[in-house]
mmCIF file of C-alpha atoms and ligand atoms in Angstrom:
data_model
loop_
_atom_site.group_PDB
_atom_site.id
_atom_site.type_symbol
_atom_site.label_atom_id
_atom_site.label_comp_id
_atom_site.label_asym_id
_atom_site.label_seq_id
_atom_site.Cartn_x
_atom_site.Cartn_y
_atom_site.Cartn_z
ATOM 1 C CA MET G 3 134.066 -104.634 -60.457
ATOM 2 C CA ARG G 4 137.154 -102.515 -61.241
ATOM 3 C CA ALA G 5 139.322 -105.364 -62.356
ATOM 4 C CA SER G 6 137.333 -105.570 -65.776
ATOM 5 C CA ALA G 7 137.172 -101.818 -66.464
ATOM 6 C CA THR G 8 140.578 -100.971 -66.273
ATOM 7 C CA VAL G 9 141.556 -101.795 -69.746
ATOM 8 C CA PRO G 10 138.938 -99.907 -71.302
ATOM 9 C CA VAL G 11 138.285 -101.950 -74.844
ATOM 10 C CA ILE G 12 137.837 -98.538 -77.596
ATOM 11 C CA PRO G 13 136.172 -98.704 -80.968
ATOM 12 C CA VAL G 14 138.111 -99.036 -84.421
ATOM 13 C CA VAL G 15 137.733 -95.988 -85.933
ATOM 14 C CA LYS G 16 137.024 -95.732 -89.942
ATOM 15 C CA VAL G 17 139.722 -92.898 -90.560
ATOM 16 C CA PRO G 18 139.151 -91.264 -93.833
ATOM 17 C CA ASP G 19 141.918 -90.270 -96.128
ATOM 18 C CA THR G 20 142.610 -87.023 -95.973
ATOM 19 C CA ALA G 21 144.307 -87.089 -100.219
ATOM 20 C CA GLU G 22 141.143 -88.671 -101.049
ATOM 21 C CA VAL G 23 138.943 -85.759 -98.782
ATOM 22 C CA LEU G 24 140.701 -83.114 -100.422
ATOM 23 C CA ALA G 25 140.389 -84.775 -104.257
ATOM 24 C CA ARG G 26 136.771 -84.815 -103.701
ATOM 25 C CA ILE G 27 136.449 -81.260 -102.784
ATOM 26 C CA PRO G 28 135.482 -79.215 -106.338
ATOM 27 C CA PRO G 29 138.244 -77.239 -108.030
ATOM 28 C CA LEU G 30 137.322 -73.075 -108.003
ATOM 29 C CA THR G 31 138.508 -70.821 -110.798
ATOM 30 C CA ASP G 32 139.689 -67.355 -109.397
ATOM 31 C CA SER G 33 136.878 -66.046 -109.839
ATOM 32 C CA ALA G 34 134.561 -68.588 -108.858
ATOM 33 C CA ARG G 35 136.408 -68.607 -105.655
ATOM 34 C CA GLY G 36 135.839 -64.594 -105.548
ATOM 35 C CA GLU G 37 132.139 -64.598 -106.141
ATOM 36 C CA ILE G 38 131.628 -67.413 -103.480
ATOM 37 C CA ILE G 39 133.866 -65.582 -100.589
ATOM 38 C CA ALA G 40 131.957 -62.723 -101.576
ATOM 39 C CA ARG G 41 128.581 -64.691 -101.206
ATOM 40 C CA ILE G 42 129.294 -66.150 -97.861
ATOM 41 C CA LYS G 43 130.542 -62.688 -96.301
ATOM 42 C CA ARG G 44 126.668 -61.632 -97.542
ATOM 43 C CA LEU G 45 124.938 -64.087 -95.754
ATOM 44 C CA LEU G 46 127.384 -63.937 -92.836
ATOM 45 C CA ARG G 47 126.200 -60.180 -92.428
ATOM 46 C CA ASP G 48 122.535 -61.106 -93.387
ATOM 47 C CA ARG G 49 122.254 -63.907 -91.296
ATOM 48 C CA ASP G 50 123.448 -61.942 -87.576
ATOM 49 C CA ALA G 51 126.415 -65.098 -88.202
ATOM 50 C CA VAL G 52 129.778 -65.160 -86.567
ATOM 51 C CA LEU G 53 132.496 -67.568 -88.521
ATOM 52 C CA VAL G 54 134.803 -69.283 -85.799
ATOM 53 C CA ALA G 55 138.019 -71.056 -87.263
ATOM 54 C CA HIS G 56 140.328 -73.553 -86.104
ATOM 55 C CA TYR G 57 143.743 -73.381 -87.050
ATOM 56 C CA TYR G 58 143.768 -76.218 -88.687
ATOM 57 C CA VAL G 59 140.962 -75.505 -91.432
ATOM 58 C CA HIS G 60 141.959 -74.298 -94.691
ATOM 59 C CA GLU G 61 143.435 -70.804 -94.928
ATOM 60 C CA ASP G 62 140.550 -69.372 -96.817
ATOM 61 C CA LEU G 63 138.320 -69.853 -94.092
ATOM 62 C CA GLN G 64 140.476 -68.344 -91.604
ATOM 63 C CA MET G 65 141.103 -65.411 -93.685
ATOM 64 C CA ILE G 66 136.836 -64.796 -94.044
ATOM 65 C CA ALA G 67 136.813 -65.647 -90.288
ATOM 66 C CA GLU G 68 139.198 -62.743 -89.832
ATOM 67 C CA GLU G 69 137.878 -59.939 -92.554
ATOM 68 C CA THR G 70 134.077 -60.456 -90.924
ATOM 69 C CA GLY G 71 134.547 -59.975 -87.681
ATOM 70 C CA GLY G 72 134.837 -64.138 -86.775
ATOM 71 C CA PHE G 73 137.558 -65.410 -84.768
ATOM 72 C CA VAL G 74 140.679 -68.058 -85.597
ATOM 73 C CA SER G 75 141.840 -69.943 -82.494
ATOM 74 C CA ASP G 76 142.605 -73.353 -80.590
ATOM 75 C CA SER G 77 139.880 -74.918 -79.236
ATOM 76 C CA LEU G 78 139.770 -73.356 -75.607
ATOM 77 C CA GLU G 79 139.639 -69.892 -77.337
ATOM 78 C CA MET G 80 137.027 -70.994 -79.963
ATOM 79 C CA ALA G 81 134.784 -71.724 -77.242
ATOM 80 C CA ARG G 82 135.377 -68.607 -75.629
ATOM 81 C CA PHE G 83 134.807 -66.054 -78.487
ATOM 82 C CA GLY G 84 131.369 -68.326 -79.426
ATOM 83 C CA HIS G 85 130.249 -67.679 -75.869
ATOM 84 C CA GLU G 86 131.117 -64.111 -75.539
ATOM 85 C CA HIS G 87 130.300 -62.913 -79.433
ATOM 86 C CA PRO G 88 126.392 -61.390 -79.772
ATOM 87 C CA ALA G 89 125.702 -63.321 -83.279
ATOM 88 C CA LYS G 90 122.458 -65.358 -82.876
ATOM 89 C CA THR G 91 123.921 -68.088 -85.136
ATOM 90 C CA LEU G 92 127.692 -69.522 -84.592
ATOM 91 C CA VAL G 93 129.125 -71.163 -88.146
ATOM 92 C CA VAL G 94 132.241 -73.737 -86.678
ATOM 93 C CA ALA G 95 134.728 -74.417 -88.823
ATOM 94 C CA GLY G 96 136.330 -77.289 -87.286
ATOM 95 C CA VAL G 97 134.766 -80.623 -86.209
ATOM 96 C CA ARG G 98 132.047 -81.935 -84.459
ATOM 97 C CA PHE G 99 133.504 -81.247 -80.910
ATOM 98 C CA MET G 100 133.830 -78.168 -81.290
ATOM 99 C CA GLY G 101 130.389 -77.093 -82.029
ATOM 100 C CA GLU G 102 129.092 -79.460 -79.208
ATOM 101 C CA THR G 103 130.779 -77.270 -76.960
ATOM 102 C CA ALA G 104 129.682 -74.115 -78.797
ATOM 103 C CA LYS G 105 125.879 -75.393 -77.915
ATOM 104 C CA ILE G 106 126.545 -76.322 -74.483
ATOM 105 C CA LEU G 107 127.806 -73.018 -73.863
ATOM 106 C CA ASN G 108 125.287 -70.885 -75.773
ATOM 107 C CA PRO G 109 121.678 -73.195 -75.813
ATOM 108 C CA GLU G 110 119.790 -69.805 -77.134
ATOM 109 C CA LYS G 111 122.332 -69.787 -80.290
ATOM 110 C CA ARG G 112 122.040 -71.863 -83.547
ATOM 111 C CA VAL G 113 125.227 -73.553 -84.177
ATOM 112 C CA LEU G 114 126.024 -74.672 -87.789
ATOM 113 C CA MET G 115 128.871 -76.731 -88.787
ATOM 114 C CA VAL G 116 130.071 -76.358 -92.220
ATOM 115 C CA ASP G 117 130.388 -79.938 -92.909
ATOM 116 C CA SER G 118 128.311 -82.649 -90.801
ATOM 117 C CA GLY G 119 130.538 -85.445 -91.241
ATOM 118 C CA ALA G 120 133.633 -83.314 -89.881
ATOM 119 C CA GLU G 121 134.403 -85.795 -86.733
ATOM 120 C CA CYS G 122 137.620 -86.559 -84.142
ATOM 121 C CA SER G 123 139.316 -89.874 -84.092
ATOM 122 C CA LEU G 124 139.637 -88.871 -80.010
ATOM 123 C CA ASP G 125 135.789 -88.447 -79.581
ATOM 124 C CA LEU G 126 134.854 -91.457 -81.434
ATOM 125 C CA GLU G 127 137.048 -93.368 -79.606
ATOM 126 C CA CYS G 128 135.996 -92.788 -76.689
ATOM 127 C CA PRO G 129 131.802 -93.591 -76.834
ATOM 128 C CA ALA G 130 129.701 -92.345 -73.546
ATOM 129 C CA ASP G 131 128.654 -96.127 -73.287
ATOM 130 C CA ARG G 132 131.821 -97.558 -72.674
ATOM 131 C CA PHE G 133 133.534 -94.630 -70.760
ATOM 132 C CA ILE G 134 130.685 -94.219 -67.933
ATOM 133 C CA PRO G 135 131.194 -97.822 -66.909
ATOM 134 C CA PHE G 136 134.731 -97.110 -66.525
ATOM 135 C CA CYS G 137 134.256 -93.961 -64.720
ATOM 136 C CA ASP G 138 132.057 -95.881 -62.261
ATOM 137 C CA ALA G 139 134.517 -98.178 -61.825
ATOM 138 C CA TYR G 140 137.345 -95.295 -60.088
ATOM 139 C CA PRO G 141 133.881 -93.559 -57.939
ATOM 140 C CA ASP G 142 137.085 -91.749 -56.205
ATOM 141 C CA HIS G 143 139.161 -90.563 -59.065
ATOM 142 C CA THR G 144 137.939 -86.707 -60.233
ATOM 143 C CA VAL G 145 137.146 -87.229 -64.054
ATOM 144 C CA VAL G 146 139.033 -85.008 -66.261
ATOM 145 C CA VAL G 147 138.050 -85.029 -70.135
ATOM 146 C CA TYR G 148 139.757 -83.052 -72.712
ATOM 147 C CA SER G 149 137.281 -80.837 -74.595
ATOM 148 C CA ASN G 150 137.617 -82.855 -77.880
ATOM 149 C CA THR G 151 135.119 -85.810 -76.237
ATOM 150 C CA SER G 152 131.207 -85.932 -77.182
ATOM 151 C CA ALA G 153 128.797 -84.186 -75.058
ATOM 152 C CA GLU G 154 128.121 -87.315 -73.267
ATOM 153 C CA VAL G 155 131.075 -87.623 -72.112
ATOM 154 C CA LYS G 156 131.584 -84.178 -70.996
ATOM 155 C CA ALA G 157 128.018 -84.721 -69.110
ATOM 156 C CA ARG G 158 130.248 -87.408 -67.199
ATOM 157 C CA ALA G 159 133.349 -84.997 -66.446
ATOM 158 C CA ASP G 160 134.047 -82.923 -63.600
ATOM 159 C CA TRP G 161 136.596 -81.017 -65.783
ATOM 160 C CA VAL G 162 136.721 -80.112 -69.436
ATOM 161 C CA VAL G 163 140.379 -79.218 -70.529
ATOM 162 C CA THR G 164 142.175 -78.214 -73.755
ATOM 163 C CA SER G 165 145.853 -78.871 -74.189
ATOM 164 C CA GLY G 166 146.391 -74.794 -73.332
ATOM 165 C CA ILE G 167 145.304 -75.431 -69.972
ATOM 166 C CA ALA G 168 145.939 -79.626 -69.084
ATOM 167 C CA VAL G 169 148.805 -79.166 -67.292
ATOM 168 C CA ARG G 170 148.039 -76.341 -64.936
ATOM 169 C CA LEU G 171 144.666 -77.638 -64.215
ATOM 170 C CA VAL G 172 145.903 -81.231 -63.417
ATOM 171 C CA LYS G 173 148.671 -79.382 -60.904
ATOM 172 C CA TYR G 174 146.053 -77.807 -59.369
ATOM 173 C CA LEU G 175 143.969 -80.587 -58.978
ATOM 174 C CA LYS G 176 147.053 -82.676 -57.874
ATOM 175 C CA ASP G 177 147.685 -80.128 -55.056
ATOM 176 C CA ARG G 178 144.326 -80.705 -54.100
ATOM 177 C CA GLY G 179 144.872 -84.100 -53.085
ATOM 178 C CA GLU G 180 142.852 -85.421 -56.005
ATOM 179 C CA ARG G 181 143.175 -88.818 -58.030
ATOM 180 C CA ILE G 182 142.577 -88.162 -61.402
ATOM 181 C CA LEU G 183 141.059 -90.358 -64.501
ATOM 182 C CA TRP G 184 141.757 -88.686 -67.347
ATOM 183 C CA ALA G 185 140.206 -89.440 -71.456
ATOM 184 C CA PRO G 186 140.192 -90.120 -74.219
ATOM 185 C CA ASP G 187 143.706 -88.833 -75.123
ATOM 186 C CA ARG G 188 146.408 -90.991 -73.844
ATOM 187 C CA HIS G 189 149.762 -89.038 -75.327
ATOM 188 C CA LEU G 190 148.739 -86.042 -73.692
ATOM 189 C CA GLY G 191 147.429 -87.753 -70.287
ATOM 190 C CA ALA G 192 151.214 -89.256 -70.466
ATOM 191 C CA TYR G 193 152.658 -85.804 -70.843
ATOM 192 C CA VAL G 194 150.214 -84.414 -68.263
ATOM 193 C CA GLN G 195 151.283 -86.751 -66.010
ATOM 194 C CA GLN G 196 154.806 -86.763 -66.231
ATOM 195 C CA VAL G 197 154.878 -82.923 -66.061
ATOM 196 C CA SER G 198 152.541 -82.723 -63.189
ATOM 197 C CA GLY G 199 153.569 -86.123 -61.428
ATOM 198 C CA ALA G 200 149.669 -86.645 -60.712
ATOM 199 C CA ASP G 201 148.333 -89.754 -60.263
ATOM 200 C CA MET G 202 146.260 -90.789 -63.150
ATOM 201 C CA VAL G 203 144.346 -93.617 -64.569
ATOM 202 C CA LEU G 204 144.116 -93.465 -68.841
ATOM 203 C CA TRP G 205 141.961 -93.689 -71.452
ATOM 204 C CA PRO G 206 143.731 -95.591 -74.229
ATOM 205 C CA GLY G 207 142.347 -93.002 -77.260
ATOM 206 C CA ALA G 208 144.881 -90.537 -79.886
ATOM 207 C CA CYS G 209 144.814 -88.532 -82.599
ATOM 208 C CA VAL G 210 145.181 -90.021 -85.794
ATOM 209 C CA VAL G 211 147.221 -86.787 -86.540
ATOM 210 C CA HIS G 212 149.721 -86.127 -83.928
ATOM 211 C CA GLU G 213 150.207 -90.171 -83.526
ATOM 212 C CA ALA G 214 151.822 -90.940 -86.889
ATOM 213 C CA PHE G 215 154.600 -88.408 -85.996
ATOM 214 C CA LYS G 216 157.977 -90.274 -85.906
ATOM 215 C CA ALA G 217 160.734 -90.077 -83.591
ATOM 216 C CA GLN G 218 163.357 -91.541 -85.442
ATOM 217 C CA ALA G 219 162.842 -89.766 -88.648
ATOM 218 C CA LEU G 220 162.239 -86.679 -86.597
ATOM 219 C CA ALA G 221 165.642 -86.945 -84.588
ATOM 220 C CA GLU G 222 166.963 -87.510 -88.424
ATOM 221 C CA LEU G 223 165.699 -84.287 -89.687
ATOM 222 C CA LYS G 224 166.949 -82.383 -86.427
ATOM 223 C CA GLY G 225 170.961 -84.025 -86.981
ATOM 224 C CA ARG G 226 170.245 -82.069 -90.615
ATOM 225 C CA HIS G 227 169.114 -79.041 -88.848
ATOM 226 C CA PRO G 228 170.937 -78.748 -85.738
ATOM 227 C CA GLU G 229 169.703 -74.703 -85.616
ATOM 228 C CA ALA G 230 165.802 -75.640 -85.616
ATOM 229 C CA ALA G 231 163.740 -75.382 -82.748
ATOM 230 C CA VAL G 232 161.252 -78.401 -83.044
ATOM 231 C CA LEU G 233 157.611 -77.257 -81.353
ATOM 232 C CA ALA G 234 155.187 -80.082 -80.943
ATOM 233 C CA HIS G 235 152.008 -80.677 -79.776
ATOM 234 C CA PRO G 236 151.151 -82.676 -76.834
ATOM 235 C CA GLU G 237 149.145 -85.405 -78.514
ATOM 236 C CA SER G 238 152.277 -86.514 -80.236
ATOM 237 C CA PRO G 239 153.681 -89.664 -78.642
ATOM 238 C CA ALA G 240 156.579 -89.384 -76.003
ATOM 239 C CA SER G 241 158.960 -90.385 -78.063
ATOM 240 C CA VAL G 242 158.439 -87.136 -80.465
ATOM 241 C CA LEU G 243 157.802 -84.830 -77.289
ATOM 242 C CA GLU G 244 161.529 -85.943 -75.912
ATOM 243 C CA LEU G 245 162.719 -84.142 -78.867
ATOM 244 C CA ALA G 246 160.768 -80.784 -78.502
ATOM 245 C CA ASP G 247 162.117 -77.322 -77.287
ATOM 246 C CA VAL G 248 158.374 -76.891 -76.935
ATOM 247 C CA VAL G 249 155.197 -78.361 -75.906
ATOM 248 C CA GLY G 250 151.918 -76.550 -76.155
ATOM 249 C CA SER G 251 148.645 -75.914 -77.793
ATOM 250 C CA THR G 252 148.132 -74.766 -81.254
ATOM 251 C CA THR G 253 147.808 -71.334 -79.643
ATOM 252 C CA GLN G 254 151.141 -71.833 -77.663
ATOM 253 C CA LEU G 255 153.236 -73.083 -80.362
ATOM 254 C CA ILE G 256 152.257 -69.900 -82.901
ATOM 255 C CA ASP G 257 152.963 -67.681 -79.839
ATOM 256 C CA ALA G 258 156.562 -69.690 -80.046
ATOM 257 C CA ALA G 259 157.151 -69.598 -83.486
ATOM 258 C CA ARG G 260 156.948 -65.703 -82.926
ATOM 259 C CA ARG G 261 159.054 -65.342 -80.111
ATOM 260 C CA LEU G 262 161.999 -68.148 -80.260
ATOM 261 C CA PRO G 263 165.479 -66.324 -81.325
ATOM 262 C CA GLN G 264 165.966 -69.772 -84.116
ATOM 263 C CA GLN G 265 165.274 -69.249 -87.686
ATOM 264 C CA THR G 266 164.380 -72.718 -88.453
ATOM 265 C CA LEU G 267 161.697 -74.695 -86.732
ATOM 266 C CA ILE G 268 160.088 -78.473 -87.446
ATOM 267 C CA VAL G 269 156.073 -78.360 -86.407
ATOM 268 C CA ALA G 270 155.118 -81.757 -85.180
ATOM 269 C CA THR G 271 151.019 -80.636 -85.492
ATOM 270 C CA ASP G 272 148.267 -80.457 -88.155
ATOM 271 C CA ASN G 273 150.008 -78.418 -91.126
ATOM 272 C CA GLY G 274 146.925 -76.362 -91.489
ATOM 273 C CA ILE G 275 148.650 -74.401 -88.436
ATOM 274 C CA PHE G 276 151.332 -73.198 -91.083
ATOM 275 C CA HIS G 277 149.141 -70.451 -92.629
ATOM 276 C CA LYS G 278 148.990 -68.822 -88.834
ATOM 277 C CA MET G 279 152.405 -69.508 -87.862
ATOM 278 C CA ARG G 280 153.814 -67.845 -91.175
ATOM 279 C CA GLN G 281 151.696 -64.509 -90.189
ATOM 280 C CA ALA G 282 153.087 -64.898 -86.874
ATOM 281 C CA ALA G 283 157.005 -65.366 -87.621
ATOM 282 C CA PRO G 284 156.904 -64.210 -91.717
ATOM 283 C CA ASP G 285 160.806 -64.694 -91.606
ATOM 284 C CA LYS G 286 160.989 -68.102 -90.295
ATOM 285 C CA LEU G 287 161.854 -71.269 -92.312
ATOM 286 C CA LEU G 288 159.186 -73.893 -90.860
ATOM 287 C CA ILE G 289 159.302 -77.306 -91.667
ATOM 288 C CA GLU G 290 156.970 -80.151 -91.013
ATOM 289 C CA ALA G 291 157.941 -82.846 -88.696
ATOM 290 C CA PRO G 292 157.966 -86.456 -90.795
ATOM 291 C CA THR G 293 155.246 -88.819 -90.637
ATOM 292 C CA ALA G 294 157.120 -90.932 -92.752
ATOM 293 C CA GLY G 295 160.498 -92.763 -92.008
ATOM 294 C CA ALA G 296 160.893 -96.351 -90.387
ATOM 295 C CA GLY G 297 156.948 -97.680 -89.831
ATOM 296 C CA ALA G 298 155.344 -94.798 -91.469
ATOM 297 C CA THR G 299 151.416 -95.832 -91.597
ATOM 298 C CA CYS G 300 149.885 -92.307 -92.153
ATOM 299 C CA ARG G 301 146.355 -91.533 -93.707
ATOM 300 C CA SER G 302 146.768 -88.144 -92.818
ATOM 301 C CA CYS G 303 150.037 -87.084 -93.255
ATOM 302 C CA ALA G 304 150.151 -84.128 -91.236
ATOM 303 C CA HIS G 305 146.475 -82.777 -91.897
ATOM 304 C CA CYS G 306 143.718 -84.119 -90.323
ATOM 305 C CA PRO G 307 140.873 -85.426 -92.609
ATOM 306 C CA TRP G 308 138.074 -83.976 -90.684
ATOM 307 C CA MET G 309 139.245 -80.829 -90.348
ATOM 308 C CA ALA G 310 139.818 -80.896 -94.549
ATOM 309 C CA MET G 311 135.975 -81.270 -94.873
ATOM 310 C CA ASN G 312 135.601 -77.798 -94.208
ATOM 311 C CA ASP G 313 135.415 -76.210 -97.774
ATOM 312 C CA LEU G 314 134.149 -72.695 -99.486
ATOM 313 C CA GLN G 315 131.306 -74.584 -100.566
ATOM 314 C CA GLY G 316 130.250 -76.640 -97.560
ATOM 315 C CA LEU G 317 130.505 -72.619 -95.765
ATOM 316 C CA ALA G 318 127.981 -71.067 -98.216
ATOM 317 C CA ARG G 319 125.387 -73.669 -98.194
ATOM 318 C CA VAL G 320 125.017 -73.917 -94.727
ATOM 319 C CA LEU G 321 124.675 -70.234 -94.907
ATOM 320 C CA GLU G 322 122.061 -70.436 -97.193
ATOM 321 C CA HIS G 323 119.937 -73.284 -95.596
ATOM 322 C CA GLY G 324 120.764 -72.928 -92.400
ATOM 323 C CA THR G 325 121.405 -76.860 -92.492
ATOM 324 C CA ASN G 326 123.877 -79.120 -90.320
ATOM 325 C CA GLU G 327 122.624 -77.489 -86.936
ATOM 326 C CA ILE G 328 123.872 -79.075 -83.435
ATOM 327 C CA GLN G 329 121.839 -80.429 -81.047
ATOM 328 C CA VAL G 330 122.233 -81.865 -77.944
ATOM 329 C CA VAL G 331 119.667 -83.086 -75.719
ATOM 330 C CA GLU G 332 118.790 -80.608 -72.917
ATOM 331 C CA ASP G 333 119.357 -82.830 -69.824
ATOM 332 C CA VAL G 334 122.911 -84.024 -71.730
ATOM 333 C CA ARG G 335 123.663 -80.286 -72.024
ATOM 334 C CA VAL G 336 122.969 -78.750 -68.485
ATOM 335 C CA LYS G 337 125.083 -81.786 -67.492
ATOM 336 C CA ALA G 338 127.726 -80.985 -70.026
ATOM 337 C CA LEU G 339 127.617 -77.192 -68.986
ATOM 338 C CA ARG G 340 128.802 -77.571 -65.691
ATOM 339 C CA ALA G 341 131.777 -79.242 -66.569
ATOM 340 C CA THR G 342 132.829 -77.303 -69.478
ATOM 341 C CA ALA G 343 131.674 -73.740 -67.844
ATOM 342 C CA ARG G 344 134.287 -74.634 -65.387
ATOM 343 C CA MET G 345 136.708 -75.298 -67.528
ATOM 344 C CA LEU G 346 136.651 -71.587 -69.016
ATOM 345 C CA ASP G 347 136.577 -69.909 -65.443
ATOM 346 C CA PHE G 348 139.853 -71.807 -64.387
ATOM 347 C CA ALA G 349 141.275 -70.693 -68.015
ATOM 348 C CA ARG G 350 140.066 -66.885 -66.825
ATOM 349 C CA SER G 351 141.845 -67.123 -63.559
ATOM 350 C CA GLY G 352 145.397 -66.850 -65.402
ATOM 351 C CA GLN G 353 147.308 -66.763 -68.649
ATOM 352 C CA PRO G 354 147.738 -70.634 -70.013
ATOM 353 C CA ALA G 355 152.081 -70.722 -70.186
ATOM 354 C CA ALA G 356 153.963 -72.648 -72.916
ATOM 355 C CA VAL G 357 154.528 -76.087 -71.038
ATOM 356 C CA LYS G 358 158.168 -77.006 -72.045
ATOM 357 C CA VAL G 359 159.656 -73.799 -73.001
ATOM 358 C CA PRO G 360 163.815 -73.685 -72.922
ATOM 359 C CA ALA G 361 165.441 -71.802 -70.835
ATOM 360 C CA ALA G 362 166.563 -68.433 -72.437
HETATM 361 P P1 13P S 410 143.819 -77.088 -79.703
HETATM 362 O O1 13P S 410 143.046 -77.042 -78.267
HETATM 363 O O2 13P S 410 145.416 -77.216 -79.125
HETATM 364 O O3 13P S 410 143.877 -76.331 -80.659
HETATM 365 O O4 13P S 410 143.719 -78.743 -80.193
HETATM 366 C C1 13P S 410 143.013 -79.277 -81.067
HETATM 367 C C2 13P S 410 143.045 -80.400 -81.737
HETATM 368 O O5 13P S 410 142.128 -81.074 -81.904
HETATM 369 C C3 13P S 410 144.315 -80.695 -82.368
HETATM 370 O O6 13P S 410 144.365 -81.351 -82.657
HETATM 371 FE FE1 SF4 S 411 140.876 -84.510 -83.932
HETATM 372 FE FE2 SF4 S 411 143.276 -85.029 -84.185
HETATM 373 FE FE3 SF4 S 411 141.794 -83.660 -86.184
HETATM 374 FE FE4 SF4 S 411 142.240 -82.738 -84.077
HETATM 375 S S1 SF4 S 411 143.814 -83.493 -85.339
HETATM 376 S S2 SF4 S 411 140.277 -82.867 -84.874
HETATM 377 S S3 SF4 S 411 142.599 -84.170 -82.159
HETATM 378 S S4 SF4 S 411 141.425 -86.403 -85.153
#
């Protein structure tokens, strides 16, 4: 029954407002902040735990991860680091799919989330009970899913990818003559399709943060800063990517900020990345790509509401009480491991390169 499955209906996702999420986090005085950071560091040591953080979470959490032997990175490197680190407990400062990926790869470890409500719109828009029949309608397609999915969706996939290796993997599959069913991000999927020339069927999900970047307002901003380079994450709409000088994963964008000759950079991704980007390129002027302008609809306004849920008090609580533990049903985990481990093996076989880079 291919006809009915060709246009999947995705659920309507309730997206929290980032400003409201941040307003709910109790403010800390300088001395309370210092005390809680010291307590977290002590607890990480005492509990044989390591903190793995995404670039989009608050800079305090990034700083603690780095000062305690943990790691701050994109979703691919988070998975790799957590897998290779010997600690018995992994604490994930990020969103649920990152914690589930850690559990899929490390069943013997305890994986804790700083906030159990930290979701991802891509994951929520691709529930397994709708996705599996869609795949069944394309039995001759290779199923490639973005890491921003549930363990159940990964269990149905042939491959898991992150934005850091998506183009490289799809080109490899295309060269083997494979047709691809891609999920869940339609913008990343369309970009990969355009760059690779692969035959792809796309699930119609989107990231609420990146989808809100506005091409017209970006073009106007570029007009006011003709000297600037534009860096964009490939979850952004095609009209935004067309204006970009570099398109890549969060790590690739930070690398580009460091090595590009331009002193002014316009950045179309979650503004949590600015903490690391400022460290990588301290002398450069970083400007947020606009989410306002004609047709503005942003609720996140360039900061993911679910990433914003990760805070110091939450981190201290999970370390203290061992709450927010990620569980993945074992037969789902085993199936999801196949496609996830393949991603790490594929990534290891060469360096993921930024995809669209200006001529030197
Ligand atoms: P990266 O893998 O590029 O870090 O992206 C993860 C993500 O959720 C971006 O919105
Ligand atoms: Fe998901 Fe977008 Fe948030 Fe990343 S920024 S976790 S893709 S909703």
